[in-house]
Structure formats: structure tokens, C-alpha cells
CSV table of C-alpha atoms in Angstrom, one decimal:
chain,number,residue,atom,x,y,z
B,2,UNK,CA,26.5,-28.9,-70.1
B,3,UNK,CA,24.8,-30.2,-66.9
B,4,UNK,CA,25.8,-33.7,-67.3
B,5,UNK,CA,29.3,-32.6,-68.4
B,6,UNK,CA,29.7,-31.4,-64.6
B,7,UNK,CA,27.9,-34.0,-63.2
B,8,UNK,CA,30.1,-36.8,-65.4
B,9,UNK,CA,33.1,-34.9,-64.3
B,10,UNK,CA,32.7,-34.8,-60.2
B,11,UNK,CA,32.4,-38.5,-60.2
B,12,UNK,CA,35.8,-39.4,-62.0
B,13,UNK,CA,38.2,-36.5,-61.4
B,14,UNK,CA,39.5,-34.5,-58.2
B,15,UNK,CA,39.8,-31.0,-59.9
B,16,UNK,CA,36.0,-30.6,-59.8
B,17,UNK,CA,36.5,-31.0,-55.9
B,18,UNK,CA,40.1,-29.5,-54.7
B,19,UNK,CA,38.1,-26.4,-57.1
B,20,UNK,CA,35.7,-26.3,-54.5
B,21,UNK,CA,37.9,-26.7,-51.5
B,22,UNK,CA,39.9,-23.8,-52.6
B,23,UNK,CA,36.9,-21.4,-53.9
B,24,UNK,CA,35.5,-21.7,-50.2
B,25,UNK,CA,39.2,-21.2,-48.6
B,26,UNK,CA,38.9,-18.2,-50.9
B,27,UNK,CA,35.7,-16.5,-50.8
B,28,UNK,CA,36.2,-17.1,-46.5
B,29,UNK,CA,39.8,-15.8,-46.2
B,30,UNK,CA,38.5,-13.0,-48.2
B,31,UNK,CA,35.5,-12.2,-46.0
B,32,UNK,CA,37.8,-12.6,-43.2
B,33,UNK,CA,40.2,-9.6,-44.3
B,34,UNK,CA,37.5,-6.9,-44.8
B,35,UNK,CA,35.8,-7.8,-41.7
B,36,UNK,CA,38.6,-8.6,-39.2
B,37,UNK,CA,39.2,-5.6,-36.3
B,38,UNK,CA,43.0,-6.3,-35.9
B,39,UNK,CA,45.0,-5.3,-39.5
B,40,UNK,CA,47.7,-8.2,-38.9
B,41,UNK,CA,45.0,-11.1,-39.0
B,42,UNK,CA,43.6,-9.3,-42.1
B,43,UNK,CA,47.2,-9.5,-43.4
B,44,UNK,CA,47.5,-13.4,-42.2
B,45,UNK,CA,44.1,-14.1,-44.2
B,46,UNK,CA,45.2,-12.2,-47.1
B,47,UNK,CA,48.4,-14.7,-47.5
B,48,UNK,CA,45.5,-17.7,-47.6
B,49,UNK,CA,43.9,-16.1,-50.1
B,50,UNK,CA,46.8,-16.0,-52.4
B,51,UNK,CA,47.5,-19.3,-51.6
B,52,UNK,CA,44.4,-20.9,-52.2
B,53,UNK,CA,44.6,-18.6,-55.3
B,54,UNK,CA,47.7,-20.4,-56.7
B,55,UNK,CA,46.1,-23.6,-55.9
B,56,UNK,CA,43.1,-22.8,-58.2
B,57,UNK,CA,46.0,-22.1,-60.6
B,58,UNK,CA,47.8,-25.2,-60.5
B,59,UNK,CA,44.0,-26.7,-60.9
B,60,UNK,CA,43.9,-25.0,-63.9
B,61,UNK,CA,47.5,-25.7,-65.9
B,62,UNK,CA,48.8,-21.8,-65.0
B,63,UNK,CA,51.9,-23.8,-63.2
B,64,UNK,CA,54.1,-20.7,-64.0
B,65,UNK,CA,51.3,-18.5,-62.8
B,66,UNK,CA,51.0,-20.4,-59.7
B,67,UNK,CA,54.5,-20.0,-58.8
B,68,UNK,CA,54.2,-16.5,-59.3
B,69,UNK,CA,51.1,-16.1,-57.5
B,70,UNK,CA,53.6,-17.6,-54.5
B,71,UNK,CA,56.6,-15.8,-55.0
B,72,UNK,CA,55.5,-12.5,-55.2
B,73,UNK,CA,52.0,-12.0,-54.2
B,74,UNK,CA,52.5,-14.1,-50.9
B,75,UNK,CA,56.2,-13.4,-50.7
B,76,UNK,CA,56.9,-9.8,-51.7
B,77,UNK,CA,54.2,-7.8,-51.1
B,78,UNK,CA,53.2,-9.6,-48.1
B,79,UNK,CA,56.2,-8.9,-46.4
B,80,UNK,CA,55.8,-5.3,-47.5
B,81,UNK,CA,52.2,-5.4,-45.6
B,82,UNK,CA,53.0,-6.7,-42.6
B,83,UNK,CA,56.5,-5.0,-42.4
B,84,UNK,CA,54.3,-1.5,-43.0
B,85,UNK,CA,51.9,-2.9,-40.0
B,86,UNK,CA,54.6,-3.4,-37.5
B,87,UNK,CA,56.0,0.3,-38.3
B,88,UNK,CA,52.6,1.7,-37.5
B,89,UNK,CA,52.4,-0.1,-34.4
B,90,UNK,CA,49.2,-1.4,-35.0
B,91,UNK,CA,48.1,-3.8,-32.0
B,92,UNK,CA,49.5,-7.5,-32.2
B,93,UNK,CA,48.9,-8.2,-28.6
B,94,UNK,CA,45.2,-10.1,-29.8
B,95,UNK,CA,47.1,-12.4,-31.7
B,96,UNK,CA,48.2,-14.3,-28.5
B,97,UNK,CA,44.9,-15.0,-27.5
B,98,UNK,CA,45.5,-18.1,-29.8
B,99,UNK,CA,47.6,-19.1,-27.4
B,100,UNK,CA,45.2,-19.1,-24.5
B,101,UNK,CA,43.2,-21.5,-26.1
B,102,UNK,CA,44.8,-25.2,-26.9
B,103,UNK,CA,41.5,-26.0,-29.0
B,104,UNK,CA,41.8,-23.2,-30.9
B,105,UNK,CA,45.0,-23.8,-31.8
B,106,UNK,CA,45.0,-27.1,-32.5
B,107,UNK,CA,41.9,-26.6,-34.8
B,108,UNK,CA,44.2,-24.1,-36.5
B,109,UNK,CA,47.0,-25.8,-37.1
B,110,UNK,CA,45.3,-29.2,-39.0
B,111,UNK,CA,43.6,-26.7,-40.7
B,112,UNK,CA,47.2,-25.1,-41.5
B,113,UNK,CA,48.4,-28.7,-42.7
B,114,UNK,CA,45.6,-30.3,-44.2
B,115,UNK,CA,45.3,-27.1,-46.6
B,116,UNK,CA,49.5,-26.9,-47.7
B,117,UNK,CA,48.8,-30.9,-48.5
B,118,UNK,CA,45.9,-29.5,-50.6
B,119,UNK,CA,48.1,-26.7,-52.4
B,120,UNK,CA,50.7,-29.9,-52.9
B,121,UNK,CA,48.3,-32.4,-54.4
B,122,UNK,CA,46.7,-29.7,-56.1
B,123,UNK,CA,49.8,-28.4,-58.0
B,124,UNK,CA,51.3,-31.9,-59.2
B,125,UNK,CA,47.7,-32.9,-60.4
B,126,UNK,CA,48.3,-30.0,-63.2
B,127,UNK,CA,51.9,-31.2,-64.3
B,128,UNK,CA,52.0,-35.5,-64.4
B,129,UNK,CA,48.5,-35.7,-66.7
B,130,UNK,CA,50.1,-33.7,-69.6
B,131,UNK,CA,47.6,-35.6,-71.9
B,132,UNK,CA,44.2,-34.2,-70.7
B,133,UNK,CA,43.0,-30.9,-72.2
B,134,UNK,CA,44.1,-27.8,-69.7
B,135,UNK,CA,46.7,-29.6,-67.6
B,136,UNK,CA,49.9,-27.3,-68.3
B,137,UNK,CA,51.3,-29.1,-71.2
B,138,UNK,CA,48.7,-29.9,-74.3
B,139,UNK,CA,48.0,-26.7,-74.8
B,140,UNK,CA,51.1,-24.6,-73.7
B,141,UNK,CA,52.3,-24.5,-77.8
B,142,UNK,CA,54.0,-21.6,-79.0
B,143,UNK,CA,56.2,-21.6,-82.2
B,144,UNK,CA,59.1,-19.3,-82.5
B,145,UNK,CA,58.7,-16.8,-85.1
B,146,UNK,CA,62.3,-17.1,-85.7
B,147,UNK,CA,63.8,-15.6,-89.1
B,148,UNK,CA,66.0,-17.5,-91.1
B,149,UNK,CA,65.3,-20.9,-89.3
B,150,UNK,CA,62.5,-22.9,-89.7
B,151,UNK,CA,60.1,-22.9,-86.7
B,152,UNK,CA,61.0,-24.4,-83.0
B,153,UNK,CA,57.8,-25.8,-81.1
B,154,UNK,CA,57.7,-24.4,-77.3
B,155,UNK,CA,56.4,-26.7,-74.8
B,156,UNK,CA,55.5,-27.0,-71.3
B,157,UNK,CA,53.9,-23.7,-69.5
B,158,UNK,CA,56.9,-22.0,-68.1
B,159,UNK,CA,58.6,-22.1,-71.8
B,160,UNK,CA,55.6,-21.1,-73.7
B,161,UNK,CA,54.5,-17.7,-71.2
B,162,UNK,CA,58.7,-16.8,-71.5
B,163,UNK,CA,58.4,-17.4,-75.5
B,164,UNK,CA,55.3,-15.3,-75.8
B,165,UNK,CA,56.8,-12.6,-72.9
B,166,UNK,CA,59.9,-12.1,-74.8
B,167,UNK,CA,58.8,-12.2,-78.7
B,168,UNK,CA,55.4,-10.8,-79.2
B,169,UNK,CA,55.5,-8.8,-75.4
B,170,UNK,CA,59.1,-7.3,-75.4
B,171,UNK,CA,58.3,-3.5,-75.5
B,172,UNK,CA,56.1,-3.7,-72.4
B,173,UNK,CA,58.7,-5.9,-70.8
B,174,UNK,CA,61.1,-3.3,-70.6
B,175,UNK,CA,58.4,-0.7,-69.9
B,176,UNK,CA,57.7,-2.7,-66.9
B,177,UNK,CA,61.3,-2.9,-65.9
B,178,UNK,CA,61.6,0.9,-65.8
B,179,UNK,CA,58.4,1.6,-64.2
B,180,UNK,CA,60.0,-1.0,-61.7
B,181,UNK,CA,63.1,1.0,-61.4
B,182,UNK,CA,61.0,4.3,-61.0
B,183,UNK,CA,58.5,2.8,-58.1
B,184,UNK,CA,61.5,1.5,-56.3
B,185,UNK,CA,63.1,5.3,-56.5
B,186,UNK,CA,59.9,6.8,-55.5
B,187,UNK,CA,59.4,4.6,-52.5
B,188,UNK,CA,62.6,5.3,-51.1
B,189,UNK,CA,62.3,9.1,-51.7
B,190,UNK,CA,58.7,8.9,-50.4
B,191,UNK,CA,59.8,7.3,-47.2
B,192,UNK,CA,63.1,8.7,-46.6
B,193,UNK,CA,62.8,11.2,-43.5
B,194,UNK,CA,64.1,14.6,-44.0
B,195,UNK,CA,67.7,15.5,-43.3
B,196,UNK,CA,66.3,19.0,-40.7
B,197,UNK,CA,64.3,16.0,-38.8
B,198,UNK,CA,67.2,13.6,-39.0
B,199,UNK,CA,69.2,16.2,-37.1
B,200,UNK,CA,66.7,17.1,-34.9
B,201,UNK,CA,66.1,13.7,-33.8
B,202,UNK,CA,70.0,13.0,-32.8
B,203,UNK,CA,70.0,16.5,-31.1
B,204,UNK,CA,67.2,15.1,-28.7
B,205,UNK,CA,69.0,11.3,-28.8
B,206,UNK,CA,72.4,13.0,-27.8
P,28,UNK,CA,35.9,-21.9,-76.2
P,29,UNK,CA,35.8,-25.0,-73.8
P,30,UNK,CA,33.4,-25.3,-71.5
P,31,UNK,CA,35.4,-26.8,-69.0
P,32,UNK,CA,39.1,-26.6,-68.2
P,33,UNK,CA,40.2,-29.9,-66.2
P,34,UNK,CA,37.1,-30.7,-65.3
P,35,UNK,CA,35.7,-27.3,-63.9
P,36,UNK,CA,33.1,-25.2,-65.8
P,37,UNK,CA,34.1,-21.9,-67.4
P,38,UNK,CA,31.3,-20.1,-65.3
P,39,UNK,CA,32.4,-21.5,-62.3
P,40,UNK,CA,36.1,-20.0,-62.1
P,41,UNK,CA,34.2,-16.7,-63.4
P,42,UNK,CA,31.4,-16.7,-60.6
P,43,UNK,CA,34.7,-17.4,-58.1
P,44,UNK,CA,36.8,-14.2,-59.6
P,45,UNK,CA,33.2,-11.4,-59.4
P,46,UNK,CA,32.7,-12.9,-55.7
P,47,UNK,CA,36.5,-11.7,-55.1
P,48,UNK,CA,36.4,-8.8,-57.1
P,49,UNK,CA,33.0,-7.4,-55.1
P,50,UNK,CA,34.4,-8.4,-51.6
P,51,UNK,CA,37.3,-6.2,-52.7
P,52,UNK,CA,35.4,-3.2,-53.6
P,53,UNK,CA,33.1,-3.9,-50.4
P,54,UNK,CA,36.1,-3.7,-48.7
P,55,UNK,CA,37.3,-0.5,-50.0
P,56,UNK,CA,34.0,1.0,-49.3
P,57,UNK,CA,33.6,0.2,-45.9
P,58,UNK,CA,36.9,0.0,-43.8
P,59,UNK,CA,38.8,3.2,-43.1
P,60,UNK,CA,42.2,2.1,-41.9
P,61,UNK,CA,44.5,2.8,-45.2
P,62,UNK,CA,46.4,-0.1,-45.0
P,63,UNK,CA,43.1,-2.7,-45.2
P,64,UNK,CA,42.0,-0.6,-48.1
P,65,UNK,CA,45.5,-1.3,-49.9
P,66,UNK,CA,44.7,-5.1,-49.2
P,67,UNK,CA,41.6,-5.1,-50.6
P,68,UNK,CA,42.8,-3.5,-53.7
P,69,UNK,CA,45.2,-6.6,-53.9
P,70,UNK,CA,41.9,-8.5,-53.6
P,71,UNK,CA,40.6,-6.7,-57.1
P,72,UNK,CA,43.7,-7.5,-59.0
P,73,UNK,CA,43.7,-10.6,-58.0
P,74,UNK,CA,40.5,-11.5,-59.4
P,75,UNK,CA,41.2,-10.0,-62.4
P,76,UNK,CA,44.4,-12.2,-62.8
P,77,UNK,CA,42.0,-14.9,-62.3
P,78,UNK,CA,40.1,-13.6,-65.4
P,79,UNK,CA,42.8,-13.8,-67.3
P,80,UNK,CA,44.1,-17.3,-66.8
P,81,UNK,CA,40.5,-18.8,-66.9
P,82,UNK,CA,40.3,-17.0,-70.4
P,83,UNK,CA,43.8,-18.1,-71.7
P,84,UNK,CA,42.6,-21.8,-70.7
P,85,UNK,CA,39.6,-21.8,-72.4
P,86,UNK,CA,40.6,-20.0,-75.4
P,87,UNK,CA,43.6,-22.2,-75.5
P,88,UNK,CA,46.1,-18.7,-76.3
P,89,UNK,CA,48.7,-17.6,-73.4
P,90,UNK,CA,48.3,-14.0,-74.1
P,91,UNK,CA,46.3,-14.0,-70.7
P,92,UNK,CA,48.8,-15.4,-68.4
P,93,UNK,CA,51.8,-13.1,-70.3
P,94,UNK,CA,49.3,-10.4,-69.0
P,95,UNK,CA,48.9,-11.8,-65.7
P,96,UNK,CA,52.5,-12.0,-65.0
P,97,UNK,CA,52.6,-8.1,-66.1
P,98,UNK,CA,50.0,-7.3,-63.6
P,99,UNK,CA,52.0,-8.8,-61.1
P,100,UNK,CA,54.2,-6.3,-62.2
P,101,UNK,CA,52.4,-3.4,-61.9
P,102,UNK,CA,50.9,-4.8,-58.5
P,103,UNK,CA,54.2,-5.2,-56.7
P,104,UNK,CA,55.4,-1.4,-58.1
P,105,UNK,CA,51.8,0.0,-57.0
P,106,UNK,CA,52.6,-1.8,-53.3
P,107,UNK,CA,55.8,-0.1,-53.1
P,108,UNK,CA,54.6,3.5,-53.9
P,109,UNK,CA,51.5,2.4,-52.3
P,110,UNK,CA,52.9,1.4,-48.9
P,111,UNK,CA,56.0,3.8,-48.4
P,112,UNK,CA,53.2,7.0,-49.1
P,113,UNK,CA,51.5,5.2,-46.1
P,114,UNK,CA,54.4,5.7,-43.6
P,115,UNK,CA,54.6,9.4,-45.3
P,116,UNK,CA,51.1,9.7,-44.2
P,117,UNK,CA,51.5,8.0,-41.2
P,118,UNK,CA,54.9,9.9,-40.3
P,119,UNK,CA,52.6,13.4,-40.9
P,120,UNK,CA,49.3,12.7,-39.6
P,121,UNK,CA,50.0,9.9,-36.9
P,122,UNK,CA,47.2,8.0,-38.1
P,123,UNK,CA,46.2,5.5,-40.6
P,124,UNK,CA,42.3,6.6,-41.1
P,125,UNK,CA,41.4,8.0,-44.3
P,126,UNK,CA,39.1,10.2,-42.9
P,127,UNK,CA,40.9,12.4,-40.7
P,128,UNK,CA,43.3,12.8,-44.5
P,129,UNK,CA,41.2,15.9,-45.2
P,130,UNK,CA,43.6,18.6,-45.7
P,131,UNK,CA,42.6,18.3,-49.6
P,132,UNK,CA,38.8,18.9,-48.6
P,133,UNK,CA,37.6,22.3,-49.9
């Protein structure tokens, strides 16, 4: 298997934007359990899923990837960060960036040199649809469809939606009312009480 | 089962996703401000997700990344209960350390 890897590192970039984006990982990581301030735990966090959906796109999980982007460092990152600023937690150390040109600087080619990264990485899994893994050769599913004779799925996206909706239907819907439940429960978890909503305009009037 | 998927060893990806998934439960062990602790549990799942996919590549079967997209589910429900008990705790205790939550302590 050894020279396998080693015959591989010379002629392809996965091997390498792999590496890249393990390390962006494993330190982002670190940086989240070990950081004092919550919201530059919450920044770091949002490279980790990013350098997460590049190892995806690495890999051929293109609809996975997307995913990984939309609601990992969409949703529930704005849920974190819009939960931080509620508790007041201190921002004020973020600006210290600011004091510090170098630092900033540093930061920010850091900032572009990775998002051109996640960018090559992601269209190096769609355009090589021959090689083994790259989104397309093996994303194959064929419709179990009565009556007809069998369709042929392909391309990523097409096959997870063919295998979500025909062999994974029941816990499809079981997920969209545990949704619907979670969403219900939030509010009522976080809705203040009416006595304290009328206490607090008695004191505001 | 291949080895390698693009050009990157099985073990590799695997080795990645037990680093992640022990930072995670480091960082549940260790930090005491609530909301950190939620992030590392993000941390877990999202080595597990990384499971997934590396399996469904190498076994060449999209189960995995059906599953994946279901945890993804489950993670963004578990962030809204998850987070809106936070400001109930917060709104009650004015703090967000777990250990001054000891009114279930007997």
C-alpha cells in the first residue's frame, strides 16, 4: 500500500489539498476548545466546517459538501453566535486585531489563500468524473420503479435524493416532524413568561 | 473496499475523523462555559459524518452520505432545543457555567 501513497503524492493534488485541510482542521479544532473568548471559538468552529466540506469535495461527497456549508456553517452558526451575543459574552478582545496591522494582514491571506483552497478543492471532485471516487463513477443508483423497466441515477446529488426518497422515506418524514417538534420546543423553551412580560413593561412605563 | 479514495488512503481520512472526534470529547471534558460544550458536541458529529462518507466512498454504496445528510438533521434540531434551553438557563441562573447548574445535585 506504501507505494500506492507514495505513487499518488507525485501525480495528483488530492493527496496534498487532503493535507492542507486535515491541518486547517485538527488546528481550528484545537483552537475552539482552548480559546478564552466563546466568539473566536465560534469563528474557528466556522473553519472547521469549512475545511470539513473541502475534505468532502476531495472526496466526491459534492452534495455533502454543500450541505456541510449550508447548514453546518450557515444555520447553526448563526444560531451560535446569535446565542453568544444574547449572553453578552465579551467581544471587546476581538478588536485587538485591529491594533495590530501584521496581524491582520497575516489573517486575511490566510482568509483568501484558504476560500481559493475550498474553490479548487471542490471543482477537482466534479470535472474528472472518470477517476474512481470523484462524484460521478460511482454515484449509481437504479430506480426500483414498478411497472417500468429500471432508470440509471447519476451524478451525486441525484443518486443521495434517489436513495433518500426510495429506500429512506419513513425516516424522512420522521425527520421532518422531529423538525417541526424541535422548532415548537425552542420557541416555547425560550419564550419569556407572560407575569414577567408584564412586569417588565410596568418597570419600562 | 478501496484503499484509497482519489488518491488518499482509507486510514488517513479515519485517523483525521478519531483526532476530531477526541478534541471534541476533550473539549466537553474540560471547558465549563455551556455554550463551548455545545460546540464541541458539533465537533463529535462532525467526525462521525466524516465516517460515514469515507465508508460510502470506499465501499462504493451511498447509504453513508443518505445518513449523513439525516445527521445533519438531527444536528440542526439538537442546536435549536440545545441553544434556546441555553437562554432558559441563562435567563434563570445569569450564567453560562455548568457548574454553578446544581440545583439537580442531591
Amino acid at each position: 500500500m506504501d507505494e500506492i501513497i507514495y505513487m499518488n503524492l507525485e501525480n495528483s493534488p488530492s493527496l496534498l489539498l487532503f493535507v492542507f485541510f486535515a491541518t486547517v482542521t485538527v488546528i481550528t479544532a484545537l483552537s475552539v476548545i482552548f480559546q478564552k473568548n466563546p466568539v473566536v471559538s465560534a469563528v474557528s468552529l466556522v473553519f472547521t466546517f469549512f475545511s470539513l466540506a473541502g475534505i468532502y469535495g476531495i472526496m466526491g461527497a459534492l452534495f455533502i459538501a454543500t450541505m456541510q456549508v449550508l447548514v453546518y456553517a450557515g444555520a447553526i452558526m448563526v444560531l451560535v453566535v446569535f446565542v453568544l451575543m444574547l449572553l453578552s459574552q465579551r467581544a471587546e478582545t476581538l478588536s485587538r486585531y485591529r491594533k495590530h496591522p501584521i496581524r491582520l494582514v497575516l489573517l486575511s491571506v490566510f482568509v483568501i489563500g484558504f476560500f481559493f483552497l475550498l474553490y479548487s478543492a471542490l471543482t477537482t471532485g466534479v470535472p474528472h468524473s472518470e477517476q474512481m471516487g470523484k462524484g460521478y463513477e460511482n454515484a449509481e443508483y437504479i430506480f426500483p420503479i414498478q411497472g417500468t423497466s429500471t432508470v440509471n441515477a447519476k451524478g451525486n446529488v441525484a443518486t443521495v435524493g434517489a436513495s433518500t426518497y426510495l429506500d429512506y422515506l419513513l425516516p424522512f418524514e420522521m425527520i421532518s416532524i422531529l423538525l417541526l417538534v424541535a422548532v415548537l420546543g425552542a420557541v416555547i423553551l425560550a419564550k419569556k413568561k407572560l407575569t414577567e412580560v408584564d412586569q417588565t413593561k410596568d418597570t419600562v412605563l | 473496499m478501496n484503499q484509497l479514495i482519489s488518491g488518499i488512503p482509507v486510514t488517513y481520512i479515519l485517523g483525521l475523523a478519531g483526532i476530531l472526534f477526541s478534541i471534541g470529547v476533550l473539549g466537553v471534558l474540560i471547558r465549563r462555559n455551556i455554550v463551548i460544550i455545545f460546540m464541541s458536541v458539533e465537533l463529535i458529529l462532525n467526525s462521525v459524518n466524516l465516517v460515514f462518507v469515507t465508508f460510502s466512498k470506499a465501499l462504493s454504496h451511498i447509504s453513508g452520505e443518505t445518513i449523513v445528510f439525516f445527521v445533519m438533521a438531527i444536528a440542526a434540531a439538537e442546536a435549536a432545543v440545545g441553544l434556546a434551553l441555553v437562554i432558559a438557563i441563562f435567563r434563570h441562573k445569569k450564567s453560562t457555567n455548568v457548574d454553578e447548574l446544581q440545583s439537580m445535585r442531591w
